[in-house]
Amino acid sequence: MNIDPRIALASLTNALEEHLNAALNRRSEEDPAVESAFYGVADAFEAYEDALFAASGEVTPLDLYDEEEDEGFDVESDGDDSDDGESPA
C-alpha cells in the first residue's frame, strides 16, 4: 500500500521534532526517550523515502547511518569518496 509522500513527510517532520525535544531534555547519557526518538526518525525517514520513490521515482540525497555497516567509518574523513588523487576544492 502506497502512502501519500506529503503524509510521510509530515510524519518525518514530527519525528524530527520529537527527537529534538528528547535530545534537549535528556536525563542521562543513555536516555531511552532519545533512543526511541532516534529510531522513530529512522523509521519515518524510510517511510518517506519509500513513499517519495513510489510516487515520483525520486529519492533523497540522504542515507541512514548504520553502525554495523560503518564500523570502520573515519570521523575525520573529508567526505570526498572520489579516488582521483586530487584534493577536494
XYZ file of N, CA and C in Angstrom:
267
model
N 0.846 -1.179 0.000
C 0.000 0.000 0.000
C 0.892 1.244 0.000
N 0.659 2.101 -0.951
C 1.418 3.344 -1.051
C 0.755 4.427 -0.207
N 1.580 5.214 0.474
C 1.033 6.344 1.213
C 1.445 7.624 0.512
N 0.702 8.652 0.732
C 0.995 9.954 0.136
C 2.311 10.464 0.709
N 3.254 10.866 -0.145
C 4.530 11.343 0.370
C 4.387 12.580 1.261
N 3.326 13.358 1.075
C 3.129 14.521 1.946
C 2.812 14.091 3.377
N 2.051 13.013 3.504
C 1.733 12.480 4.833
C 2.998 11.914 5.462
N 3.791 11.190 4.670
C 5.047 10.628 5.173
C 6.017 11.740 5.565
N 6.050 12.826 4.805
C 6.915 13.959 5.139
C 6.473 14.610 6.449
N 5.175 14.741 6.650
C 4.670 15.306 7.905
C 5.059 14.406 9.082
N 4.997 13.099 8.887
C 5.409 12.166 9.943
C 6.898 12.289 10.226
N 7.702 12.467 9.186
C 9.140 12.646 9.364
C 9.430 13.944 10.116
N 8.759 15.001 9.758
C 8.944 16.276 10.444
C 8.580 16.152 11.925
N 7.473 15.475 12.203
C 7.073 15.263 13.602
C 8.112 14.427 14.348
N 8.642 13.392 13.689
C 9.654 12.545 14.326
C 10.920 13.336 14.627
N 11.302 14.225 13.723
C 12.475 15.070 13.956
C 12.247 16.008 15.137
N 11.048 16.573 15.239
C 10.740 17.451 16.371
C 10.752 16.676 17.687
N 10.228 15.447 17.674
C 10.245 14.624 18.880
C 11.683 14.284 19.278
N 12.532 14.019 18.282
C 13.932 13.719 18.567
C 14.625 14.943 19.172
N 14.374 16.110 18.611
C 14.956 17.339 19.152
C 14.531 17.543 20.598
N 13.253 17.398 20.873
C 12.764 17.566 22.246
C 13.391 16.552 23.190
N 13.491 15.308 22.759
C 14.095 14.279 23.604
C 15.573 14.583 23.855
N 16.273 15.022 22.817
C 17.702 15.322 22.963
C 17.921 16.519 23.892
N 17.104 17.538 23.763
C 17.259 18.725 24.600
C 16.861 18.473 26.048
N 16.015 17.468 26.262
C 15.533 17.170 27.609
C 16.078 15.851 28.149
N 17.177 15.387 27.582
C 17.746 14.099 28.006
C 18.076 14.134 29.487
N 17.803 12.997 30.154
C 18.033 12.896 31.591
C 19.315 12.156 31.936
N 19.872 11.450 30.963
C 21.110 10.719 31.192
C 21.776 10.466 29.843
N 22.995 9.953 29.888
C 23.751 9.679 28.664
C 23.033 8.667 27.774
N 22.350 7.725 28.395
C 21.631 6.699 27.631
C 20.127 6.778 27.889
N 19.575 7.951 27.729
C 18.152 8.181 27.952
C 17.333 7.382 26.933
N 16.448 6.498 27.398
C 15.656 5.685 26.468
C 14.733 6.519 25.576
N 14.336 7.702 26.035
C 13.481 8.554 25.209
C 14.232 9.036 23.974
N 15.525 9.321 24.124
C 16.338 9.760 22.990
C 16.521 8.605 22.014
N 16.800 7.424 22.543
C 16.965 6.259 21.668
C 15.680 5.955 20.900
N 14.569 6.013 21.585
C 13.282 5.772 20.942
C 13.012 6.798 19.838
N 13.296 8.056 20.138
C 13.097 9.112 19.144
C 14.040 8.940 17.961
N 15.276 8.487 18.222
C 16.251 8.220 17.165
C 15.689 7.210 16.177
N 15.176 6.091 16.708
C 14.617 5.065 15.833
C 13.324 5.529 15.167
N 12.591 6.412 15.836
C 11.405 6.987 15.217
C 11.745 7.801 13.981
N 12.839 8.557 14.059
C 13.291 9.332 12.895
C 13.695 8.381 11.775
N 14.450 7.348 12.107
C 14.896 6.392 11.082
C 13.705 5.737 10.389
N 12.720 5.304 11.164
C 11.540 4.661 10.588
C 10.740 5.632 9.727
N 10.564 6.847 10.217
C 9.808 7.850 9.466
C 10.539 8.233 8.176
N 11.867 8.307 8.243
C 12.640 8.624 7.039
C 12.478 7.527 5.998
N 12.574 6.269 6.411
C 12.419 5.164 5.461
C 11.032 5.184 4.832
N 10.006 5.462 5.625
C 8.645 5.533 5.096
C 8.526 6.672 4.086
N 9.127 7.812 4.397
C 9.092 8.949 3.469
C 9.828 8.624 2.175
N 11.024 8.047 2.303
C 11.814 7.704 1.117
C 11.039 6.728 0.227
N 10.406 5.734 0.844
C 9.620 4.762 0.082
C 8.425 5.426 -0.599
N 7.718 6.287 0.133
C 6.546 6.966 -0.430
C 6.958 7.907 -1.556
N 8.051 8.626 -1.366
C 8.547 9.537 -2.396
C 8.905 8.769 -3.655
N 9.616 7.656 -3.494
C 10.025 6.865 -4.652
C 8.815 6.276 -5.374
N 7.846 5.763 -4.608
C 6.647 5.181 -5.215
C 5.856 6.213 -6.000
N 5.810 7.449 -5.499
C 5.014 8.493 -6.148
C 5.739 9.172 -7.297
N 7.082 9.260 -7.210
C 7.784 10.084 -8.196
C 9.008 9.441 -8.829
N 9.458 8.318 -8.279
C 10.685 7.711 -8.774
C 11.933 8.430 -8.294
N 11.768 9.369 -7.371
C 12.889 10.146 -6.835
C 13.269 9.636 -5.447
N 14.503 9.943 -5.051
C 14.987 9.632 -3.709
C 15.610 10.887 -3.123
N 15.874 10.853 -1.830
C 16.541 11.978 -1.182
C 18.050 11.788 -1.294
N 18.823 12.821 -1.027
C 20.285 12.676 -1.049
C 20.828 12.196 0.299
N 19.969 11.624 1.136
C 20.350 11.232 2.490
C 20.431 9.725 2.621
N 21.309 9.264 3.509
C 21.422 7.851 3.846
C 21.283 7.706 5.344
N 20.695 6.591 5.776
C 20.629 6.309 7.199
C 21.963 5.758 7.660
N 22.410 6.178 8.814
C 23.636 5.693 9.417
C 23.361 4.328 10.020
N 24.168 3.350 9.667
C 24.048 2.002 10.209
C 25.356 1.647 10.878
N 25.342 1.516 12.203
C 26.570 1.246 12.951
C 27.267 -0.016 12.467
N 26.515 -1.044 12.111
C 27.126 -2.300 11.682
C 27.871 -2.128 10.357
N 27.311 -1.379 9.429
C 27.954 -1.169 8.136
C 29.127 -0.209 8.239
N 29.062 0.736 9.173
C 30.043 1.810 9.244
C 31.012 1.664 10.416
N 31.298 0.447 10.838
C 32.203 0.269 11.969
C 33.575 0.865 11.689
N 34.013 0.867 10.431
C 35.307 1.417 10.079
C 35.237 2.861 9.629
N 34.114 3.524 9.866
C 33.906 4.904 9.442
C 34.949 5.821 10.063
N 35.599 6.620 9.245
C 36.626 7.548 9.701
C 35.978 8.903 9.942
N 35.841 9.291 11.186
C 35.176 10.533 11.554
C 35.900 11.740 10.962
N 37.207 11.654 10.770
C 37.966 12.781 10.264
C 37.992 12.851 8.739
N 37.250 11.986 8.082
C 37.190 11.969 6.631
C 36.627 13.289 6.124
N 37.113 13.723 4.958
C 36.620 14.970 4.396
C 35.339 14.777 3.607
N 34.856 13.529 3.518
C 33.606 13.260 2.830
C 33.773 13.076 1.341
N 34.987 13.221 0.805
C 35.228 13.057 -0.623
C 35.514 11.589 -0.891
N 34.548 10.914 -1.543
C 34.695 9.489 -1.811
C 35.434 9.216 -3.104
N 35.811 10.244 -3.833
C 36.484 10.012 -5.104
C 37.906 9.536 -4.849
N 38.415 8.778 -5.801
C 39.752 8.242 -5.679
C 40.574 8.689 -6.871
N 40.510 10.001 -7.157
C 41.205 10.518 -8.325
C 42.556 11.119 -7.988
N 42.968 11.025 -6.729
C 44.272 11.513 -6.320
C 44.331 13.008 -6.123
N 43.228 13.707 -6.382
C 43.212 15.155 -6.228
C 42.548 15.509 -4.902
N 42.977 16.598 -4.327
C 42.350 17.109 -3.115
C 41.044 17.776 -3.467
N 40.073 17.714 -2.558
C 38.815 18.425 -2.828
C 39.045 19.917 -2.843
N 38.295 20.612 -3.666
C 38.450 22.067 -3.806
C 37.895 22.798 -2.633
